[in-house]
mmCIF file of N, CA and C in Angstrom:
data_model
loop_
_atom_site.group_PDB
_atom_site.id
_atom_site.type_symbol
_atom_site.label_atom_id
_atom_site.label_comp_id
_atom_site.label_asym_id
_atom_site.label_seq_id
_atom_site.Cartn_x
_atom_site.Cartn_y
_atom_site.Cartn_z
ATOM 1 N N UNK A 4 0.720 -0.908 -0.176
ATOM 2 C CA UNK A 4 -0.052 -0.038 0.054
ATOM 3 C C UNK A 4 1.171 1.368 0.095
ATOM 4 N N UNK A 5 0.557 2.282 -1.039
ATOM 5 C CA UNK A 5 1.470 3.416 -0.829
ATOM 6 C C UNK A 5 0.784 4.024 0.442
ATOM 7 N N UNK A 6 2.012 4.695 0.845
ATOM 8 C CA UNK A 6 1.898 5.507 2.219
ATOM 9 C C UNK A 6 1.626 6.653 1.637
ATOM 10 N N UNK A 7 0.761 7.696 2.563
ATOM 11 C CA UNK A 7 0.668 9.115 2.107
ATOM 12 C C UNK A 7 1.868 9.853 2.559
ATOM 13 N N UNK A 8 2.472 9.603 3.364
ATOM 14 C CA UNK A 8 3.372 10.126 4.417
ATOM 15 C C UNK A 8 4.883 10.420 3.693
ATOM 16 N N UNK A 9 4.997 9.818 2.468
ATOM 17 C CA UNK A 9 6.385 9.941 1.780
ATOM 18 C C UNK A 9 5.349 10.901 0.259
ATOM 19 N N UNK A 10 6.276 12.057 0.325
ATOM 20 C CA UNK A 10 5.919 13.032 -0.791
ATOM 21 C C UNK A 10 7.065 13.137 -1.666
ATOM 22 N N UNK A 11 6.754 13.462 -3.270
ATOM 23 C CA UNK A 11 7.680 13.563 -3.962
ATOM 24 C C UNK A 11 8.743 14.927 -3.361
ATOM 25 N N UNK A 12 9.813 14.768 -3.407
ATOM 26 C CA UNK A 12 10.696 15.424 -2.445
ATOM 27 C C UNK A 12 12.169 15.990 -3.292
ATOM 28 N N UNK A 13 12.548 16.891 -3.014
ATOM 29 C CA UNK A 13 13.717 17.782 -4.012
ATOM 30 C C UNK A 13 14.492 18.135 -2.427
ATOM 31 N N UNK A 14 15.519 17.442 -2.434
ATOM 32 C CA UNK A 14 16.186 17.461 -1.382
ATOM 33 C C UNK A 14 17.855 18.241 -2.265
ATOM 34 N N UNK A 15 18.081 19.562 -1.615
ATOM 35 C CA UNK A 15 18.935 20.397 -2.022
ATOM 36 C C UNK A 15 19.916 21.125 -0.722
ATOM 37 N N UNK A 16 21.166 21.318 -1.485
ATOM 38 C CA UNK A 16 21.999 21.511 -0.541
ATOM 39 C C UNK A 16 23.490 21.258 -1.118
ATOM 40 N N UNK A 17 24.831 21.656 -0.443
ATOM 41 C CA UNK A 17 26.124 21.824 -0.663
ATOM 42 C C UNK A 17 26.255 20.039 -0.874
ATOM 43 N N UNK A 18 27.203 19.715 -1.665
ATOM 44 C CA UNK A 18 27.918 18.402 -1.412
ATOM 45 C C UNK A 18 28.187 18.128 -0.447
ATOM 46 N N UNK A 19 27.617 16.550 -0.275
ATOM 47 C CA UNK A 19 28.348 16.037 0.780
ATOM 48 C C UNK A 19 27.569 16.281 1.984
ATOM 49 N N UNK A 20 25.829 16.363 1.897
ATOM 50 C CA UNK A 20 25.554 16.900 3.306
ATOM 51 C C UNK A 20 24.444 15.628 3.448
ATOM 52 N N UNK A 21 24.693 14.790 2.854
ATOM 53 C CA UNK A 21 23.669 13.236 2.986
ATOM 54 C C UNK A 21 22.709 13.344 2.282
ATOM 55 N N UNK A 22 22.183 13.798 1.031
ATOM 56 C CA UNK A 22 21.049 13.959 0.176
ATOM 57 C C UNK A 22 20.741 12.859 -0.263
ATOM 58 N N UNK A 23 21.651 11.897 -0.995
ATOM 59 C CA UNK A 23 21.897 11.041 -1.381
ATOM 60 C C UNK A 23 21.673 9.734 -0.554
ATOM 61 N N UNK A 24 22.363 9.839 0.531
ATOM 62 C CA UNK A 24 22.337 8.913 1.648
ATOM 63 C C UNK A 24 20.893 8.766 2.309
ATOM 64 N N UNK A 25 20.181 9.765 2.604
ATOM 65 C CA UNK A 25 19.073 9.913 3.062
ATOM 66 C C UNK A 25 17.635 9.645 1.860
ATOM 67 N N UNK A 26 18.101 9.453 0.853
ATOM 68 C CA UNK A 26 17.423 8.967 -0.508
ATOM 69 C C UNK A 26 17.468 7.360 -0.288
ATOM 70 N N UNK A 27 18.494 6.928 -0.215
ATOM 71 C CA UNK A 27 18.469 5.633 -0.007
ATOM 72 C C UNK A 27 17.753 4.839 1.462
ATOM 73 N N UNK A 28 18.158 5.696 2.209
ATOM 74 C CA UNK A 28 17.478 5.170 3.810
ATOM 75 C C UNK A 28 15.701 5.341 3.557
ATOM 76 N N UNK A 29 15.377 6.232 2.964
ATOM 77 C CA UNK A 29 13.972 6.105 2.622
ATOM 78 C C UNK A 29 13.475 5.029 2.068
ATOM 79 N N UNK A 30 13.941 4.800 1.106
ATOM 80 C CA UNK A 30 13.772 3.506 0.097
ATOM 81 C C UNK A 30 14.164 2.269 0.840
ATOM 82 N N UNK A 31 14.794 2.157 2.427
ATOM 83 C CA UNK A 31 14.931 0.892 2.956
ATOM 84 C C UNK A 31 13.982 1.227 4.061
ATOM 85 N N UNK A 32 13.472 2.195 4.356
ATOM 86 C CA UNK A 32 12.538 2.191 5.548
ATOM 87 C C UNK A 32 11.084 2.102 4.991
ATOM 88 N N UNK A 33 10.703 2.157 3.607
ATOM 89 C CA UNK A 33 9.545 2.002 3.100
ATOM 90 C C UNK A 33 9.282 0.999 2.419
ATOM 91 N N UNK A 34 10.635 -0.029 2.504
ATOM 92 C CA UNK A 34 10.641 -1.501 1.921
ATOM 93 C C UNK A 34 10.597 -1.185 0.135
ATOM 94 N N UNK A 35 10.948 -0.036 -0.081
ATOM 95 C CA UNK A 35 10.721 -0.055 -1.142
ATOM 96 C C UNK A 35 11.744 -0.318 -2.598
ATOM 97 N N UNK A 36 11.173 -0.502 -3.654
ATOM 98 C CA UNK A 36 12.027 -0.563 -5.048
ATOM 99 C C UNK A 36 12.593 0.502 -5.568
ATOM 100 N N UNK A 37 14.037 0.891 -5.722
ATOM 101 C CA UNK A 37 14.383 1.852 -5.749
ATOM 102 C C UNK A 37 14.901 1.928 -7.361
ATOM 103 N N UNK A 38 14.622 2.731 -8.293
ATOM 104 C CA UNK A 38 15.612 3.299 -9.273
ATOM 105 C C UNK A 38 16.480 4.229 -9.372
ATOM 106 N N UNK A 39 17.523 4.285 -9.320
ATOM 107 C CA UNK A 39 18.533 5.397 -9.321
ATOM 108 C C UNK A 39 19.235 5.526 -10.308
ATOM 109 N N UNK A 40 19.032 6.910 -10.839
ATOM 110 C CA UNK A 40 19.181 7.566 -11.740
ATOM 111 C C UNK A 40 20.295 8.564 -11.679
ATOM 112 N N UNK A 41 21.448 8.845 -11.961
ATOM 113 C CA UNK A 41 22.496 9.785 -11.833
ATOM 114 C C UNK A 41 22.183 10.916 -13.333
ATOM 115 N N UNK A 42 21.759 12.061 -12.511
ATOM 116 C CA UNK A 42 21.322 13.043 -13.673
ATOM 117 C C UNK A 42 22.835 13.597 -14.756
ATOM 118 N N UNK A 43 23.445 13.228 -14.061
ATOM 119 C CA UNK A 43 24.924 13.904 -14.497
ATOM 120 C C UNK A 43 25.684 13.029 -15.648
ATOM 121 N N UNK A 44 25.231 11.618 -15.565
ATOM 122 C CA UNK A 44 25.528 11.017 -16.585
ATOM 123 C C UNK A 44 25.034 9.863 -17.113
ATOM 124 N N UNK A 45 23.620 9.750 -16.563
ATOM 125 C CA UNK A 45 22.560 8.632 -16.942
ATOM 126 C C UNK A 45 21.299 9.038 -17.883
ATOM 127 N N UNK A 46 20.824 10.217 -17.285
ATOM 128 C CA UNK A 46 19.536 10.708 -17.404
ATOM 129 C C UNK A 46 19.926 11.794 -18.797
ATOM 130 N N UNK A 47 18.893 11.244 -19.797
ATOM 131 C CA UNK A 47 18.436 11.762 -20.785
ATOM 132 C C UNK A 47 17.290 11.409 -21.076
ATOM 133 N N UNK A 48 16.526 12.118 -22.066
ATOM 134 C CA UNK A 48 15.263 11.964 -22.534
ATOM 135 C C UNK A 48 14.407 10.295 -22.840
ATOM 136 N N UNK A 49 15.475 9.797 -23.046
ATOM 137 C CA UNK A 49 15.184 8.286 -23.657
ATOM 138 C C UNK A 49 14.897 7.500 -22.102
ATOM 139 N N UNK A 50 16.030 7.715 -21.088
ATOM 140 C CA UNK A 50 15.795 7.164 -19.941
ATOM 141 C C UNK A 50 14.650 7.778 -19.046
ATOM 142 N N UNK A 51 14.422 8.852 -19.499
ATOM 143 C CA UNK A 51 13.141 9.168 -18.835
ATOM 144 C C UNK A 51 11.792 8.366 -19.381
ATOM 145 N N UNK A 52 11.721 8.486 -20.702
ATOM 146 C CA UNK A 52 10.736 7.692 -21.585
ATOM 147 C C UNK A 52 10.752 6.128 -21.370
ATOM 148 N N UNK A 53 11.985 5.650 -21.446
ATOM 149 C CA UNK A 53 12.040 4.346 -21.215
ATOM 150 C C UNK A 53 12.075 3.565 -20.070
ATOM 151 N N UNK A 54 13.242 3.945 -19.128
ATOM 152 C CA UNK A 54 13.586 3.411 -18.005
ATOM 153 C C UNK A 54 12.782 3.846 -16.873
ATOM 154 N N UNK A 55 12.313 4.983 -16.689
ATOM 155 C CA UNK A 55 11.428 5.393 -15.533
ATOM 156 C C UNK A 55 9.951 4.847 -15.995
ATOM 157 N N UNK A 56 9.597 4.909 -16.963
ATOM 158 C CA UNK A 56 8.242 4.488 -17.367
ATOM 159 C C UNK A 56 8.083 2.956 -16.875
ATOM 160 N N UNK A 57 9.139 2.413 -17.596
ATOM 161 C CA UNK A 57 9.128 0.754 -17.052
ATOM 162 C C UNK A 57 8.956 0.586 -15.874
ATOM 163 N N UNK A 58 9.834 1.145 -15.311
ATOM 164 C CA UNK A 58 10.151 0.881 -13.951
ATOM 165 C C UNK A 58 8.702 1.159 -13.058
ATOM 166 N N UNK A 59 8.083 2.025 -13.598
ATOM 167 C CA UNK A 59 6.880 2.551 -12.718
ATOM 168 C C UNK A 59 5.832 1.505 -13.161
ATOM 169 N N UNK A 60 6.176 1.270 -14.361
ATOM 170 C CA UNK A 60 4.593 0.210 -15.145
ATOM 171 C C UNK A 60 4.270 -0.529 -14.164
ATOM 172 N N UNK A 61 5.163 -1.367 -13.764
ATOM 173 C CA UNK A 61 5.107 -3.074 -13.181
ATOM 174 C C UNK A 61 5.453 -2.906 -11.668
ATOM 175 N N UNK A 62 4.419 -3.983 -10.618
ATOM 176 C CA UNK A 62 4.482 -4.000 -9.455
ATOM 177 C C UNK A 62 5.482 -4.829 -9.082
ATOM 178 N N UNK A 63 6.024 -4.102 -7.983
ATOM 179 C CA UNK A 63 6.962 -5.180 -7.092
ATOM 180 C C UNK A 63 6.522 -6.583 -6.979
ATOM 181 N N UNK A 64 6.849 -7.541 -6.767
ATOM 182 C CA UNK A 64 6.360 -8.642 -6.187
ATOM 183 C C UNK A 64 6.533 -9.117 -4.497
ATOM 184 N N UNK A 65 8.058 -8.494 -4.789
ATOM 185 C CA UNK A 65 8.838 -8.593 -3.449
ATOM 186 C C UNK A 65 8.782 -7.619 -2.262
ATOM 187 N N UNK A 66 8.268 -6.462 -2.500
ATOM 188 C CA UNK A 66 8.277 -5.247 -1.808
ATOM 189 C C UNK A 66 7.319 -4.661 -1.616
ATOM 190 N N UNK A 67 6.852 -3.675 -0.948
ATOM 191 C CA UNK A 67 5.792 -3.082 -0.489
ATOM 192 C C UNK A 67 5.040 -2.585 -1.198
ATOM 193 N N UNK A 68 5.431 -2.275 -2.692
ATOM 194 C CA UNK A 68 4.335 -1.814 -3.963
ATOM 195 C C UNK A 68 4.924 -0.600 -4.031
ATOM 196 N N UNK A 69 5.474 0.422 -2.904
ATOM 197 C CA UNK A 69 5.770 1.576 -3.260
ATOM 198 C C UNK A 69 6.958 1.507 -3.913
ATOM 199 N N UNK A 70 7.204 2.199 -5.208
ATOM 200 C CA UNK A 70 8.212 2.529 -5.697
ATOM 201 C C UNK A 70 8.611 3.982 -5.665
ATOM 202 N N UNK A 71 10.218 4.151 -6.069
ATOM 203 C CA UNK A 71 10.853 5.244 -5.697
ATOM 204 C C UNK A 71 11.560 5.420 -7.011
ATOM 205 N N UNK A 72 11.673 6.591 -7.629
ATOM 206 C CA UNK A 72 12.536 7.103 -8.496
ATOM 207 C C UNK A 72 13.482 7.905 -7.959
ATOM 208 N N UNK A 73 14.798 7.622 -7.666
ATOM 209 C CA UNK A 73 15.971 8.503 -7.089
ATOM 210 C C UNK A 73 16.433 9.065 -8.460
ATOM 211 N N UNK A 74 16.706 10.194 -8.619
ATOM 212 C CA UNK A 74 17.349 11.004 -9.414
ATOM 213 C C UNK A 74 18.494 12.062 -8.678
ATOM 214 N N UNK A 75 19.746 11.567 -8.745
ATOM 215 C CA UNK A 75 21.018 12.160 -8.323
ATOM 216 C C UNK A 75 21.171 13.315 -9.416
ATOM 217 N N UNK A 76 21.718 14.618 -8.400
ATOM 218 C CA UNK A 76 22.025 15.943 -9.759
ATOM 219 C C UNK A 76 20.572 16.062 -10.610
ATOM 220 N N UNK A 77 19.739 16.376 -10.133
ATOM 221 C CA UNK A 77 18.672 16.522 -10.900
ATOM 222 C C UNK A 77 18.661 17.755 -11.805
ATOM 223 N N UNK A 78 19.498 18.612 -11.490
ATOM 224 C CA UNK A 78 19.649 20.022 -12.226
ATOM 225 C C UNK A 78 20.576 19.878 -13.288
ATOM 226 N N UNK A 79 21.390 18.613 -13.816
ATOM 227 C CA UNK A 79 22.352 18.495 -14.875
ATOM 228 C C UNK A 79 21.141 17.621 -16.120
ATOM 229 N N UNK A 80 20.004 17.778 -15.792
ATOM 230 C CA UNK A 80 18.816 17.123 -16.859
ATOM 231 C C UNK A 80 18.672 17.969 -17.912
ATOM 232 N N UNK A 81 18.509 18.148 -18.985
ATOM 233 C CA UNK A 81 18.204 19.039 -19.904
ATOM 234 C C UNK A 81 16.661 19.520 -19.735
ATOM 235 N N UNK A 82 16.470 20.751 -20.326
ATOM 236 C CA UNK A 82 15.045 21.223 -19.858
ATOM 237 C C UNK A 82 14.258 20.354 -20.450
ATOM 238 N N UNK A 83 14.321 19.675 -21.599
ATOM 239 C CA UNK A 83 13.491 18.379 -22.412
ATOM 240 C C UNK A 83 13.174 17.479 -21.571
ATOM 241 N N UNK A 84 14.210 16.781 -20.616
ATOM 242 C CA UNK A 84 14.127 15.842 -20.096
ATOM 243 C C UNK A 84 13.245 16.128 -19.009
ATOM 244 N N UNK A 85 13.633 17.549 -18.383
ATOM 245 C CA UNK A 85 12.658 17.812 -16.919
ATOM 246 C C UNK A 85 11.319 17.881 -17.698
ATOM 247 N N UNK A 86 11.061 18.410 -18.446
ATOM 248 C CA UNK A 86 9.692 18.668 -19.191
ATOM 249 C C UNK A 86 9.052 16.982 -19.169
ATOM 250 N N UNK A 87 9.983 16.110 -19.795
ATOM 251 C CA UNK A 87 9.270 15.288 -19.692
ATOM 252 C C UNK A 87 8.986 13.925 -18.655
ATOM 253 N N UNK A 88 9.907 14.412 -17.488
ATOM 254 C CA UNK A 88 9.967 13.863 -16.359
ATOM 255 C C UNK A 88 8.463 14.518 -15.509
ATOM 256 N N UNK A 89 8.067 15.636 -15.825
ATOM 257 C CA UNK A 89 6.805 16.373 -15.648
ATOM 258 C C UNK A 89 5.629 15.478 -15.584
ATOM 259 N N UNK A 90 5.383 14.864 -16.817
ATOM 260 C CA UNK A 90 4.642 14.404 -17.209
ATOM 261 C C UNK A 90 4.241 12.992 -16.480
ATOM 262 N N UNK A 91 5.936 12.356 -16.291
ATOM 263 C CA UNK A 91 5.967 10.924 -16.041
ATOM 264 C C UNK A 91 5.525 11.250 -14.501
ATOM 265 N N UNK A 92 5.821 11.902 -13.889
ATOM 266 C CA UNK A 92 5.353 12.063 -12.358
ATOM 267 C C UNK A 92 3.751 12.352 -12.169
ATOM 268 N N UNK A 93 3.106 13.134 -13.160
ATOM 269 C CA UNK A 93 1.709 13.019 -13.093
ATOM 270 C C UNK A 93 1.277 11.816 -13.277
ATOM 271 N N UNK A 94 1.704 10.988 -14.526
ATOM 272 C CA UNK A 94 1.386 9.839 -14.798
ATOM 273 C C UNK A 94 1.004 8.911 -13.759
ATOM 274 N N UNK A 95 2.401 8.715 -13.039
ATOM 275 C CA UNK A 95 2.507 7.630 -11.560
ATOM 276 C C UNK A 95 2.158 7.995 -10.485
ATOM 277 N N UNK A 96 1.516 9.141 -10.111
ATOM 278 C CA UNK A 96 1.212 10.039 -9.036
ATOM 279 C C UNK A 96 0.929 8.983 -7.951
ATOM 280 N N UNK A 97 -0.107 7.693 -8.194
ATOM 281 C CA UNK A 97 -0.525 7.286 -7.268
ATOM 282 C C UNK A 97 0.244 5.705 -7.232
ATOM 283 N N UNK A 98 1.255 5.450 -7.746
ATOM 284 C CA UNK A 98 2.093 4.258 -7.558
ATOM 285 C C UNK A 98 3.488 4.541 -7.765
ATOM 286 N N UNK A 99 4.150 5.826 -7.516
ATOM 287 C CA UNK A 99 5.394 5.747 -7.231
ATOM 288 C C UNK A 99 5.741 7.318 -6.525
ATOM 289 N N UNK A 100 6.686 7.542 -6.102
ATOM 290 C CA UNK A 100 7.035 8.290 -5.303
ATOM 291 C C UNK A 100 8.563 8.757 -6.342
ATOM 292 N N UNK A 101 8.981 10.319 -6.254
ATOM 293 C CA UNK A 101 10.046 10.820 -6.903
ATOM 294 C C UNK A 101 11.135 11.499 -5.850
ATOM 295 N N UNK A 102 12.157 11.463 -6.039
ATOM 296 C CA UNK A 102 12.947 11.772 -4.687
ATOM 297 C C UNK A 102 14.408 12.311 -5.814
ATOM 298 N N UNK A 103 14.496 13.391 -5.470
ATOM 299 C CA UNK A 103 15.675 14.108 -6.405
ATOM 300 C C UNK A 103 16.654 14.777 -5.361
ATOM 301 N N UNK A 104 17.553 14.803 -6.342
ATOM 302 C CA UNK A 104 19.097 16.055 -5.526
ATOM 303 C C UNK A 104 19.459 16.957 -6.194
ATOM 304 N N UNK A 105 19.894 18.210 -5.812
ATOM 305 C CA UNK A 105 20.342 19.329 -6.575
ATOM 306 C C UNK A 105 21.177 20.100 -5.476
ATOM 307 N N UNK A 106 22.307 20.186 -6.192
ATOM 308 C CA UNK A 106 23.116 21.123 -5.470
ATOM 309 C C UNK A 106 22.466 22.807 -5.624
ATOM 310 N N UNK A 107 21.935 22.763 -6.725
ATOM 311 C CA UNK A 107 21.521 23.823 -7.516
ATOM 312 C C UNK A 107 20.152 24.075 -7.956
ATOM 313 N N UNK A 108 19.089 23.803 -7.056
ATOM 314 C CA UNK A 108 17.769 23.504 -7.360
ATOM 315 C C UNK A 108 17.194 24.970 -8.361
ATOM 316 N N UNK A 109 17.846 26.184 -8.401
ATOM 317 C CA UNK A 109 17.185 27.074 -9.534
ATOM 318 C C UNK A 109 17.304 26.716 -10.919
ATOM 319 N N UNK A 110 17.937 25.708 -11.003
ATOM 320 C CA UNK A 110 18.444 24.945 -12.327
ATOM 321 C C UNK A 110 17.733 24.155 -12.946
ATOM 322 N N UNK A 111 16.204 23.876 -11.936
ATOM 323 C CA UNK A 111 15.278 22.883 -12.231
ATOM 324 C C UNK A 111 14.128 23.681 -12.604
ATOM 325 N N UNK A 112 13.621 23.369 -13.605
ATOM 326 C CA UNK A 112 12.407 24.427 -14.264
ATOM 327 C C UNK A 112 11.498 24.689 -13.353
ATOM 328 N N UNK A 113 10.589 25.483 -13.217
ATOM 329 C CA UNK A 113 9.802 25.928 -12.085
ATOM 330 C C UNK A 113 8.735 25.050 -12.364
ATOM 331 N N UNK A 114 7.890 24.796 -13.226
ATOM 332 C CA UNK A 114 6.952 23.664 -13.237
ATOM 333 C C UNK A 114 7.081 22.325 -12.762
ATOM 334 N N UNK A 115 8.502 21.750 -12.657
ATOM 335 C CA UNK A 115 8.856 20.654 -12.358
ATOM 336 C C UNK A 115 9.361 20.783 -10.857
ATOM 337 N N UNK A 116 9.754 22.031 -10.526
ATOM 338 C CA UNK A 116 10.314 21.802 -9.078
ATOM 339 C C UNK A 116 9.095 22.392 -8.119
ATOM 340 N N UNK A 117 7.776 22.797 -8.718
ATOM 341 C CA UNK A 117 6.519 22.822 -8.018
ATOM 342 C C UNK A 117 6.170 21.537 -7.655
ATOM 343 N N UNK A 118 6.578 20.492 -8.171
ATOM 344 C CA UNK A 118 5.911 19.107 -7.828
ATOM 345 C C UNK A 118 6.744 18.506 -7.000
ATOM 346 N N UNK A 119 7.481 18.994 -6.096
ATOM 347 C CA UNK A 119 8.368 18.447 -5.103
ATOM 348 C C UNK A 119 8.229 19.395 -3.591
ATOM 349 N N UNK A 120 8.439 18.625 -2.816
ATOM 350 C CA UNK A 120 8.439 19.148 -1.349
ATOM 351 C C UNK A 120 9.854 19.419 -1.577
ATOM 352 N N UNK A 121 10.191 20.785 -1.046
ATOM 353 C CA UNK A 121 11.663 21.097 -1.031
ATOM 354 C C UNK A 121 12.097 21.195 0.459
ATOM 355 N N UNK A 122 13.567 20.594 0.593
ATOM 356 C CA UNK A 122 14.145 19.949 1.663
ATOM 357 C C UNK A 122 15.750 20.870 1.554
ATOM 358 N N UNK A 123 15.877 21.397 2.290
ATOM 359 C CA UNK A 123 17.131 22.044 2.338
ATOM 360 C C UNK A 123 17.989 21.313 3.136
ATOM 361 N N UNK A 124 19.229 20.950 2.602
ATOM 362 C CA UNK A 124 20.064 20.049 3.627
ATOM 363 C C UNK A 124 21.274 20.854 4.041
ATOM 364 N N UNK A 125 21.459 21.983 3.949
ATOM 365 C CA UNK A 125 21.977 23.332 4.251
ATOM 366 C C UNK A 125 21.893 23.474 5.647
ATOM 367 N N UNK A 126 22.795 23.525 6.700
ATOM 368 C CA UNK A 126 22.492 23.757 8.048
ATOM 369 C C UNK A 126 23.592 24.876 8.611
ATOM 370 N N UNK A 127 22.862 25.909 9.469
ATOM 371 C CA UNK A 127 23.723 26.773 9.917
ATOM 372 C C UNK A 127 24.525 26.165 11.130
ATOM 373 N N UNK A 128 25.391 26.657 11.774
ATOM 374 C CA UNK A 128 26.404 26.294 12.559
ATOM 375 C C UNK A 128 25.897 25.709 13.620
ATOM 376 N N UNK A 129 24.532 26.022 14.303
ATOM 377 C CA UNK A 129 24.063 25.297 15.187
ATOM 378 C C UNK A 129 23.599 23.776 15.122
ATOM 379 N N UNK A 130 22.763 24.121 13.652
ATOM 380 C CA UNK A 130 22.161 23.203 13.222
ATOM 381 C C UNK A 130 23.492 21.841 13.010
ATOM 382 N N UNK A 131 24.328 22.209 12.491
ATOM 383 C CA UNK A 131 25.441 21.499 11.958
ATOM 384 C C UNK A 131 25.997 20.553 13.496
ATOM 385 N N UNK A 132 26.144 21.480 14.207
ATOM 386 C CA UNK A 132 26.812 20.947 15.462
ATOM 387 C C UNK A 132 25.919 19.906 16.009
ATOM 388 N N UNK A 133 24.399 20.039 16.131
ATOM 389 C CA UNK A 133 23.431 19.262 16.579
ATOM 390 C C UNK A 133 23.899 18.059 15.932
ATOM 391 N N UNK A 134 23.621 18.290 14.753
ATOM 392 C CA UNK A 134 23.719 16.635 13.670
ATOM 393 C C UNK A 134 24.909 16.036 13.851
ATOM 394 N N UNK A 135 26.174 16.580 14.240
ATOM 395 C CA UNK A 135 27.569 15.888 14.291
ATOM 396 C C UNK A 135 27.199 15.230 15.514
ATOM 397 N N UNK A 136 26.701 15.938 17.077
ATOM 398 C CA UNK A 136 26.838 15.104 17.810
ATOM 399 C C UNK A 136 25.521 13.969 17.899
ATOM 400 N N UNK A 137 24.582 14.272 17.086
ATOM 401 C CA UNK A 137 23.630 12.790 16.902
ATOM 402 C C UNK A 137 24.448 12.007 16.133
ATOM 403 N N UNK A 138 25.115 12.212 14.992
ATOM 404 C CA UNK A 138 25.754 11.422 14.244
ATOM 405 C C UNK A 138 26.704 10.566 15.138
ATOM 406 N N UNK A 139 27.943 11.281 16.031
ATOM 407 C CA UNK A 139 28.819 10.699 16.856
ATOM 408 C C UNK A 139 27.849 9.650 17.631
ATOM 409 N N UNK A 140 26.863 10.268 18.214
ATOM 410 C CA UNK A 140 26.100 9.309 19.410
ATOM 411 C C UNK A 140 25.733 7.878 18.329
ATOM 412 N N UNK A 141 25.248 7.857 17.254
ATOM 413 C CA UNK A 141 24.705 6.592 16.697
ATOM 414 C C UNK A 141 25.942 5.897 16.390
ATOM 415 N N UNK A 142 26.943 6.408 15.690
ATOM 416 C CA UNK A 142 28.481 5.762 15.811
ATOM 417 C C UNK A 142 28.927 4.949 17.289
ATOM 418 N N UNK A 143 28.949 5.403 17.911
ATOM 419 C CA UNK A 143 29.238 4.977 19.453
ATOM 420 C C UNK A 143 28.504 3.737 19.791
ATOM 421 N N UNK A 144 27.010 3.879 19.869
ATOM 422 C CA UNK A 144 25.584 3.180 19.714
ATOM 423 C C UNK A 144 26.111 1.863 18.876
ATOM 424 N N UNK A 145 26.366 2.197 17.685
ATOM 425 C CA UNK A 145 26.815 0.876 16.961
ATOM 426 C C UNK A 145 28.037 0.286 16.920
ATOM 427 N N UNK A 146 28.917 0.721 17.418
ATOM 428 C CA UNK A 146 30.008 0.261 17.714
ATOM 429 C C UNK A 146 30.218 -0.304 19.031
ATOM 430 N N UNK A 147 29.377 0.106 19.723
ATOM 431 C CA UNK A 147 29.315 -0.796 21.329
ATOM 432 C C UNK A 147 28.577 -1.925 21.192
ATOM 433 N N UNK A 148 27.903 -1.958 20.378
ATOM 434 C CA UNK A 148 27.027 -3.318 20.163
ATOM 435 C C UNK A 148 27.674 -4.850 20.372
ATOM 436 N N UNK A 149 28.898 -4.701 19.446
ATOM 437 C CA UNK A 149 29.775 -5.886 19.710
ATOM 438 C C UNK A 149 30.747 -5.985 21.047
#
């Protein structure tokens, strides 16, 4: 069953802040099948029309039914590819969620950007310190299990 709590999301911010890792964690959390596309290498209009549509068209027999399409470096897609993706998102809104990352969200066309919940991964100094503390605590917890 498709959960309503996961929305199409745009994770943006500087490199190395955990955008892509968060995408993988969400797929695991929802026990979802994930199609990962690298926007700077793989994504062109044909991969939008063929790979993504094919992936979204078929139900998973092993997973929860929720399909997640992850596109890393979304801003590297051409304007035509972004326009094609907009239609695919609308077509599969009931069966798939799209999570995309970008270092430069302003390079994503506004009609596409408006279809995502936008989440900033840029932290101010206080937030960064708090996240580092939580990260270190988690590492200590993992290492102390054995």
